[in-house]
CSV table of C-alpha atoms and ligand atoms in Angstrom, one decimal:
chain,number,residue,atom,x,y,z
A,11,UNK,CA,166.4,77.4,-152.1
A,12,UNK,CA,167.0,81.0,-152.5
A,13,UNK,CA,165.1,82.2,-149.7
A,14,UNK,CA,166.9,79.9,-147.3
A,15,UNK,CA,170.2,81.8,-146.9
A,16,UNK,CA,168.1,85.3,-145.9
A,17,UNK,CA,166.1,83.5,-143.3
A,18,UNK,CA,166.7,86.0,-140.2
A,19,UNK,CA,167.7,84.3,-136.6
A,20,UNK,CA,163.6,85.3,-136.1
A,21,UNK,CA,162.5,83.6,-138.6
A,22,UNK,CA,164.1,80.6,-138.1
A,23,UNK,CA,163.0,80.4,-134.6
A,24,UNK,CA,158.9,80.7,-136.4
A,25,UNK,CA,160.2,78.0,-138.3
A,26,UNK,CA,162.1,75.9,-135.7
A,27,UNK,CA,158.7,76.4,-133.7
A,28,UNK,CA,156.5,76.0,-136.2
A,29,UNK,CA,158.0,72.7,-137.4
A,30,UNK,CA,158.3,71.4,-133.8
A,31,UNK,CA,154.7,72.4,-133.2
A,32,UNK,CA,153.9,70.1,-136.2
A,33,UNK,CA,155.7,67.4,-135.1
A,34,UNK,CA,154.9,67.2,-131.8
A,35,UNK,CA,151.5,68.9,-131.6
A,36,UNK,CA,151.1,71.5,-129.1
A,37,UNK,CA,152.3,70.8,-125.5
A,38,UNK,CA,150.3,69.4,-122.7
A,39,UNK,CA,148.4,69.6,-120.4
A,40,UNK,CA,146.7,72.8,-122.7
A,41,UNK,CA,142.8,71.6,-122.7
A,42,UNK,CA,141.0,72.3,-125.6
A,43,UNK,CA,137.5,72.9,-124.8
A,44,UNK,CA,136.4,71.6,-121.2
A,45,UNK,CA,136.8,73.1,-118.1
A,46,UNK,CA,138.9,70.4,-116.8
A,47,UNK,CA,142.4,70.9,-115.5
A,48,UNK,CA,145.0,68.1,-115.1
A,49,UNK,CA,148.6,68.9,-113.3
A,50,UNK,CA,151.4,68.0,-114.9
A,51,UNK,CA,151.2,64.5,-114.3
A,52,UNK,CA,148.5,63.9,-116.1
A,53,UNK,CA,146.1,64.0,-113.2
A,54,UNK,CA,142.5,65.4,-112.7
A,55,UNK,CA,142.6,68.6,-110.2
A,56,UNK,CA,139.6,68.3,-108.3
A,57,UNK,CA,137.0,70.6,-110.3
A,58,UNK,CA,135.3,73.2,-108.0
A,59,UNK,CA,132.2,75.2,-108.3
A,60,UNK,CA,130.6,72.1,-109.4
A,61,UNK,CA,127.2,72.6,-107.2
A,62,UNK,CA,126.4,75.7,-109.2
A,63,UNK,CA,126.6,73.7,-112.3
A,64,UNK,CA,123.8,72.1,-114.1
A,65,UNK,CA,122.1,70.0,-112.1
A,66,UNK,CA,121.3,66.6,-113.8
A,67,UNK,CA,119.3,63.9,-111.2
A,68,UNK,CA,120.3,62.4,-107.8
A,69,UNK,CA,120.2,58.1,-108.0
A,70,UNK,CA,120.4,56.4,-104.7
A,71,UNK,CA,121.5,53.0,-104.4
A,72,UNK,CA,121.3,52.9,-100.7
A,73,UNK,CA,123.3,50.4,-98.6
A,74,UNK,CA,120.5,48.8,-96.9
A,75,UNK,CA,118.9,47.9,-100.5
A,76,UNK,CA,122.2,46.6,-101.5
A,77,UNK,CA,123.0,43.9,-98.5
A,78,UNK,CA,125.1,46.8,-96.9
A,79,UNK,CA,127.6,47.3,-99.4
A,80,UNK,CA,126.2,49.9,-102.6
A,81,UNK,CA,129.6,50.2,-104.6
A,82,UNK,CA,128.4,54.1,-104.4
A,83,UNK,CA,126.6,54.3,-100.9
A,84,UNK,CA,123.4,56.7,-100.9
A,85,UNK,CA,122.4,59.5,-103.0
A,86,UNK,CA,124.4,60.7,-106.1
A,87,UNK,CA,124.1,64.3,-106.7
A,88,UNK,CA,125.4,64.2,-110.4
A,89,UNK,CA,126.0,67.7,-112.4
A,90,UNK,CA,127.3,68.7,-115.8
A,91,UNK,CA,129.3,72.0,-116.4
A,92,UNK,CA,127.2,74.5,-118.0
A,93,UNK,CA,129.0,74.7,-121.2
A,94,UNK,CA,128.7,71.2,-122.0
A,95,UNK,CA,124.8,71.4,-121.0
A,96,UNK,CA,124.4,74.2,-123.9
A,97,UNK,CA,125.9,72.1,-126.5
A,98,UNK,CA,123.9,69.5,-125.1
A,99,UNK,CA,120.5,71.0,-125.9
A,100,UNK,CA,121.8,72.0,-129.7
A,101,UNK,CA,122.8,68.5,-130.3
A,102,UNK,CA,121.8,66.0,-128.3
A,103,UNK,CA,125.4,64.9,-127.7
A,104,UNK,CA,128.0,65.4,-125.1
A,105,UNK,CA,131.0,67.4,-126.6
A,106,UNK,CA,135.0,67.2,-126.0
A,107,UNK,CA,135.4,69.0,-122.6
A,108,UNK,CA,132.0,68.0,-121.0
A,109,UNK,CA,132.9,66.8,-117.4
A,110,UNK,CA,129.9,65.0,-115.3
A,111,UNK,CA,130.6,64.9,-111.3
A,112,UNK,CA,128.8,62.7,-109.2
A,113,UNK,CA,129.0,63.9,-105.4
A,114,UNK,CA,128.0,61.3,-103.3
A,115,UNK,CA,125.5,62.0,-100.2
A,116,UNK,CA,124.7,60.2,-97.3
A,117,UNK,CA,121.1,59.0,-96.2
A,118,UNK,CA,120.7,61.0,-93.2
A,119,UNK,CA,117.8,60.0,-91.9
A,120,UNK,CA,114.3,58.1,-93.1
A,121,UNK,CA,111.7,59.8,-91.4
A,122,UNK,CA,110.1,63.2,-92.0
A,123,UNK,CA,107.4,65.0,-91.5
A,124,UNK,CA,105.2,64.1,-94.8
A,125,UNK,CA,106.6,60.1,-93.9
A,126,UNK,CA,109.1,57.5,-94.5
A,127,UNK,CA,111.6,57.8,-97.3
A,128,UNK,CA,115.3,58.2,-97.8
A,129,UNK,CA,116.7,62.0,-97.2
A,130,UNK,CA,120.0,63.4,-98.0
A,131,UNK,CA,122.0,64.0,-95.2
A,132,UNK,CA,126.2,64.8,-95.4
A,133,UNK,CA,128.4,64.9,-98.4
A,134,UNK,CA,130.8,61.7,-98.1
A,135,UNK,CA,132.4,61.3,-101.6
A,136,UNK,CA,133.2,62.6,-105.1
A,137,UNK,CA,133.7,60.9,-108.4
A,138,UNK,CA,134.0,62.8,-112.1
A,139,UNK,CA,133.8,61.8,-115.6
A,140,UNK,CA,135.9,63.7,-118.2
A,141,UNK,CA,135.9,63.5,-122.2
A,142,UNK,CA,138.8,64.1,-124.0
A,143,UNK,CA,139.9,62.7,-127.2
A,144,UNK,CA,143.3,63.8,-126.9
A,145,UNK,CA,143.8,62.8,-123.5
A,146,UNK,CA,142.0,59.7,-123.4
A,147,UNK,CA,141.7,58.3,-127.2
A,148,UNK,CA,142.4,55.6,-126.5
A,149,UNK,CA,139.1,54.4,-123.9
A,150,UNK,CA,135.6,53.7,-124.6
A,151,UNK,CA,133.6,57.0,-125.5
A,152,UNK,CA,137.3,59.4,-125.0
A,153,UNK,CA,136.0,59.3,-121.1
A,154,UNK,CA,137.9,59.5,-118.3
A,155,UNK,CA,136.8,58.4,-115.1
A,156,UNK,CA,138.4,59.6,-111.3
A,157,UNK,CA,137.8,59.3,-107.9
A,158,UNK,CA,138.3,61.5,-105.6
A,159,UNK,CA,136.7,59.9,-102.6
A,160,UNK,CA,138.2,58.7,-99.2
A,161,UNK,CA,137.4,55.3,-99.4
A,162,UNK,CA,138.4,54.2,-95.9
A,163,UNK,CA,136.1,57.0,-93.9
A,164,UNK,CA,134.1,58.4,-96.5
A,165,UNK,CA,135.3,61.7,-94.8
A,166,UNK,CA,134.8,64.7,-97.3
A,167,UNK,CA,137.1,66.6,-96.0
A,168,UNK,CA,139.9,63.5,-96.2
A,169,UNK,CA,139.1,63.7,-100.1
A,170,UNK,CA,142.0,63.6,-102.9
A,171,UNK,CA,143.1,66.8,-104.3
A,172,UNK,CA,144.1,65.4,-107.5
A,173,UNK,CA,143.1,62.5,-109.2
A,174,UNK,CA,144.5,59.9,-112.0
A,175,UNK,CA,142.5,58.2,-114.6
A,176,UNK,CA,140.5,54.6,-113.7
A,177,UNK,CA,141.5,51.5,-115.4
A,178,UNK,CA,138.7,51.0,-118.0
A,179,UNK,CA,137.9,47.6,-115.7
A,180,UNK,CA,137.2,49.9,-112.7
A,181,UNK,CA,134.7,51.9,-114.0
A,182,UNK,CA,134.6,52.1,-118.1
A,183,UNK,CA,133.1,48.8,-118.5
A,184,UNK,CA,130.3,48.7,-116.3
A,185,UNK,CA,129.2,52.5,-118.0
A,186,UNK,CA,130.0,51.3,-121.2
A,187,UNK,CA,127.8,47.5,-120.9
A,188,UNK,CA,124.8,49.9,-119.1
A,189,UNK,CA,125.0,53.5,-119.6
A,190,UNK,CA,121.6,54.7,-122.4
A,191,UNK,CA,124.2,56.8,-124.3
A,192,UNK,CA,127.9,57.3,-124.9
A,193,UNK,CA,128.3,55.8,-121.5
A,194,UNK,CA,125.8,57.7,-119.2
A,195,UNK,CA,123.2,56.5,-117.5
A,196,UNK,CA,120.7,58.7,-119.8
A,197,UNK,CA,118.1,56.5,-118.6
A,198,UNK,CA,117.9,58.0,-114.7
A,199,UNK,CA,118.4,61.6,-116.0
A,200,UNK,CA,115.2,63.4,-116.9
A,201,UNK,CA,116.9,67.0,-116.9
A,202,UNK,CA,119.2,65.5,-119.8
A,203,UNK,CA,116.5,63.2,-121.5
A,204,UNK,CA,113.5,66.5,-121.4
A,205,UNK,CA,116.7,68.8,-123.2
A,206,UNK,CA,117.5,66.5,-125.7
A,207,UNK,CA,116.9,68.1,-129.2
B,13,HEC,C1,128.8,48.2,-111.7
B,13,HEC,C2,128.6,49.3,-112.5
B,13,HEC,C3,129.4,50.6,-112.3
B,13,HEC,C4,130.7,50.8,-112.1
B,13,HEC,C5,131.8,49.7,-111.9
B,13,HEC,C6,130.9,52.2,-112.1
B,13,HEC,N1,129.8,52.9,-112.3
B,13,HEC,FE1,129.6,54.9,-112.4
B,13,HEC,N2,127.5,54.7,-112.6
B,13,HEC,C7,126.9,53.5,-112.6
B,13,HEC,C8,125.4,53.7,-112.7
B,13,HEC,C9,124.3,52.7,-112.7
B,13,HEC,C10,125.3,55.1,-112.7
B,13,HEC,C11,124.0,55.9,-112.7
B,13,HEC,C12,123.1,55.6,-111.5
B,13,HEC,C13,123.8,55.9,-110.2
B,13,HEC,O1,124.4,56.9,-110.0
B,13,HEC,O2,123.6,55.0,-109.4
B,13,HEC,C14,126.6,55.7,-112.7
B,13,HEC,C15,126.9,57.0,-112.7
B,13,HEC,C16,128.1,57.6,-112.7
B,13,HEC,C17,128.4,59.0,-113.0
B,13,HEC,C18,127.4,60.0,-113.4
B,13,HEC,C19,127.2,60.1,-114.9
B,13,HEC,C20,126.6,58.9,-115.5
B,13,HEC,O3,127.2,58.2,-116.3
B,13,HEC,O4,125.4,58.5,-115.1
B,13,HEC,C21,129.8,59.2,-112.8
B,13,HEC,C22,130.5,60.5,-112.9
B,13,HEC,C23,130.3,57.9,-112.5
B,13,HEC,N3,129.3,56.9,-112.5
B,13,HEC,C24,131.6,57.6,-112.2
B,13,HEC,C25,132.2,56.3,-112.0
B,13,HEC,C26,133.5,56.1,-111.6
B,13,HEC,C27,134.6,57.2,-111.4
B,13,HEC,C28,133.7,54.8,-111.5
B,13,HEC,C29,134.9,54.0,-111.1
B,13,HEC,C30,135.6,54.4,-109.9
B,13,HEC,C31,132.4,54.2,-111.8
B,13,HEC,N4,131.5,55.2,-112.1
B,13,HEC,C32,132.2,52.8,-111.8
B,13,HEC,C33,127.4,52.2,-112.7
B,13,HEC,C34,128.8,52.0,-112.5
């Protein structure tokens, strides 16, 4: 065509961009929505702040109810990022982006003043659940699941920086066989279940 032979050296760099663009879609690790980040190789970085987030219920499947060995010892502290928790209340759904963290916490001690009972006592692990269709398309629900916890000490400070994605046999299937609704546990979450439109 005509307008092919007065293309400027800018204008074919739009185009050259533009058509790579099209044919490669934009580069990674650019996240849509969430506030997630991943490193370059495709890893979670561990999400900060997280305590100030929404909070969403604390499950406890302590060890001594579990012949010693809870797959996730004691309390769960488990949050949603605030975003994700607005869209939540509009639509009853969790979006692209949302990212659930479950912190674990030890039972520090079963005795208080008011009586017997189970009662948080040090942080000892961290686990995080991240949806992404473009990142994980191809698993149950777009979810990601990571774990950042030390799992020889359960030493908080000994935790992973970055984490990469679960086999769905690790974690995905056990969500996705008994989670209420797009593979969380709706069911132990009141704060979620009392928003829901
Ligand atoms: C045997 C079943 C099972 C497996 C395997 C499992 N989970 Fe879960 N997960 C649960 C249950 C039950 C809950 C909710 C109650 C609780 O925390 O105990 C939960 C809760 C969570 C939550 C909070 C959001 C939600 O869906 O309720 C996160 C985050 C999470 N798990 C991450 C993981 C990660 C990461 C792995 C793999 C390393 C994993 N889970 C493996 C059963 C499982």
């Amino acid at each position: 065509m005509h307008t092919k032979r007065v293309l400027s050296g800018t204008m074919l760099a739009v185009q050259l961009g533009l058509t790579a663009l099209i044919a490669f879609g934009p580069a990674l690790p650019a996240q849509a929505a969430g506030v997630a980040k991943f490193d370059k190789a495709g890893e979670l970085v561990r999400p900060q702040g997280y305590r100030e987030w929404i909070y969403m219920g604390a499950p406890l499947t302590p060890n001594d109810m579990n012949n010693g060995k809870a797959a996730f010892p004691e309390f769960h502290n488990v949050y949603i990022d605030p975003a994700s928790y607005k869209h939540w209340k509009k639509t009853g759904t969790f979006r692209d982006g949302t990212v659930i963290m479950k912190e674990l916490v030890s039972v520090g001690s079963k005795q208080t003043a008011s009586g017997n009972g189970y009662f948080m006592g040090d942080y000892i692990g961290l686990e995080a659940m991240v949806k992404d269709a473009r990142r994980f398309g191809d698993q149950p629900g777009n979810w990601g699941f990571f774990r950042f916890t030390d799992e020889k000490n359960y030493d908080f400070n000994a935790m992973k920086t970055h984490a990469r994605a679960n086999p769905a046999a690790n974690c995905a299937s056990c969500h996705q066989a008994s989670a209420k609704q797009d593979m969380v546990f709706l069911q132990h979450y009141p704060v979620l279940r009392a928003s829901k439109p």
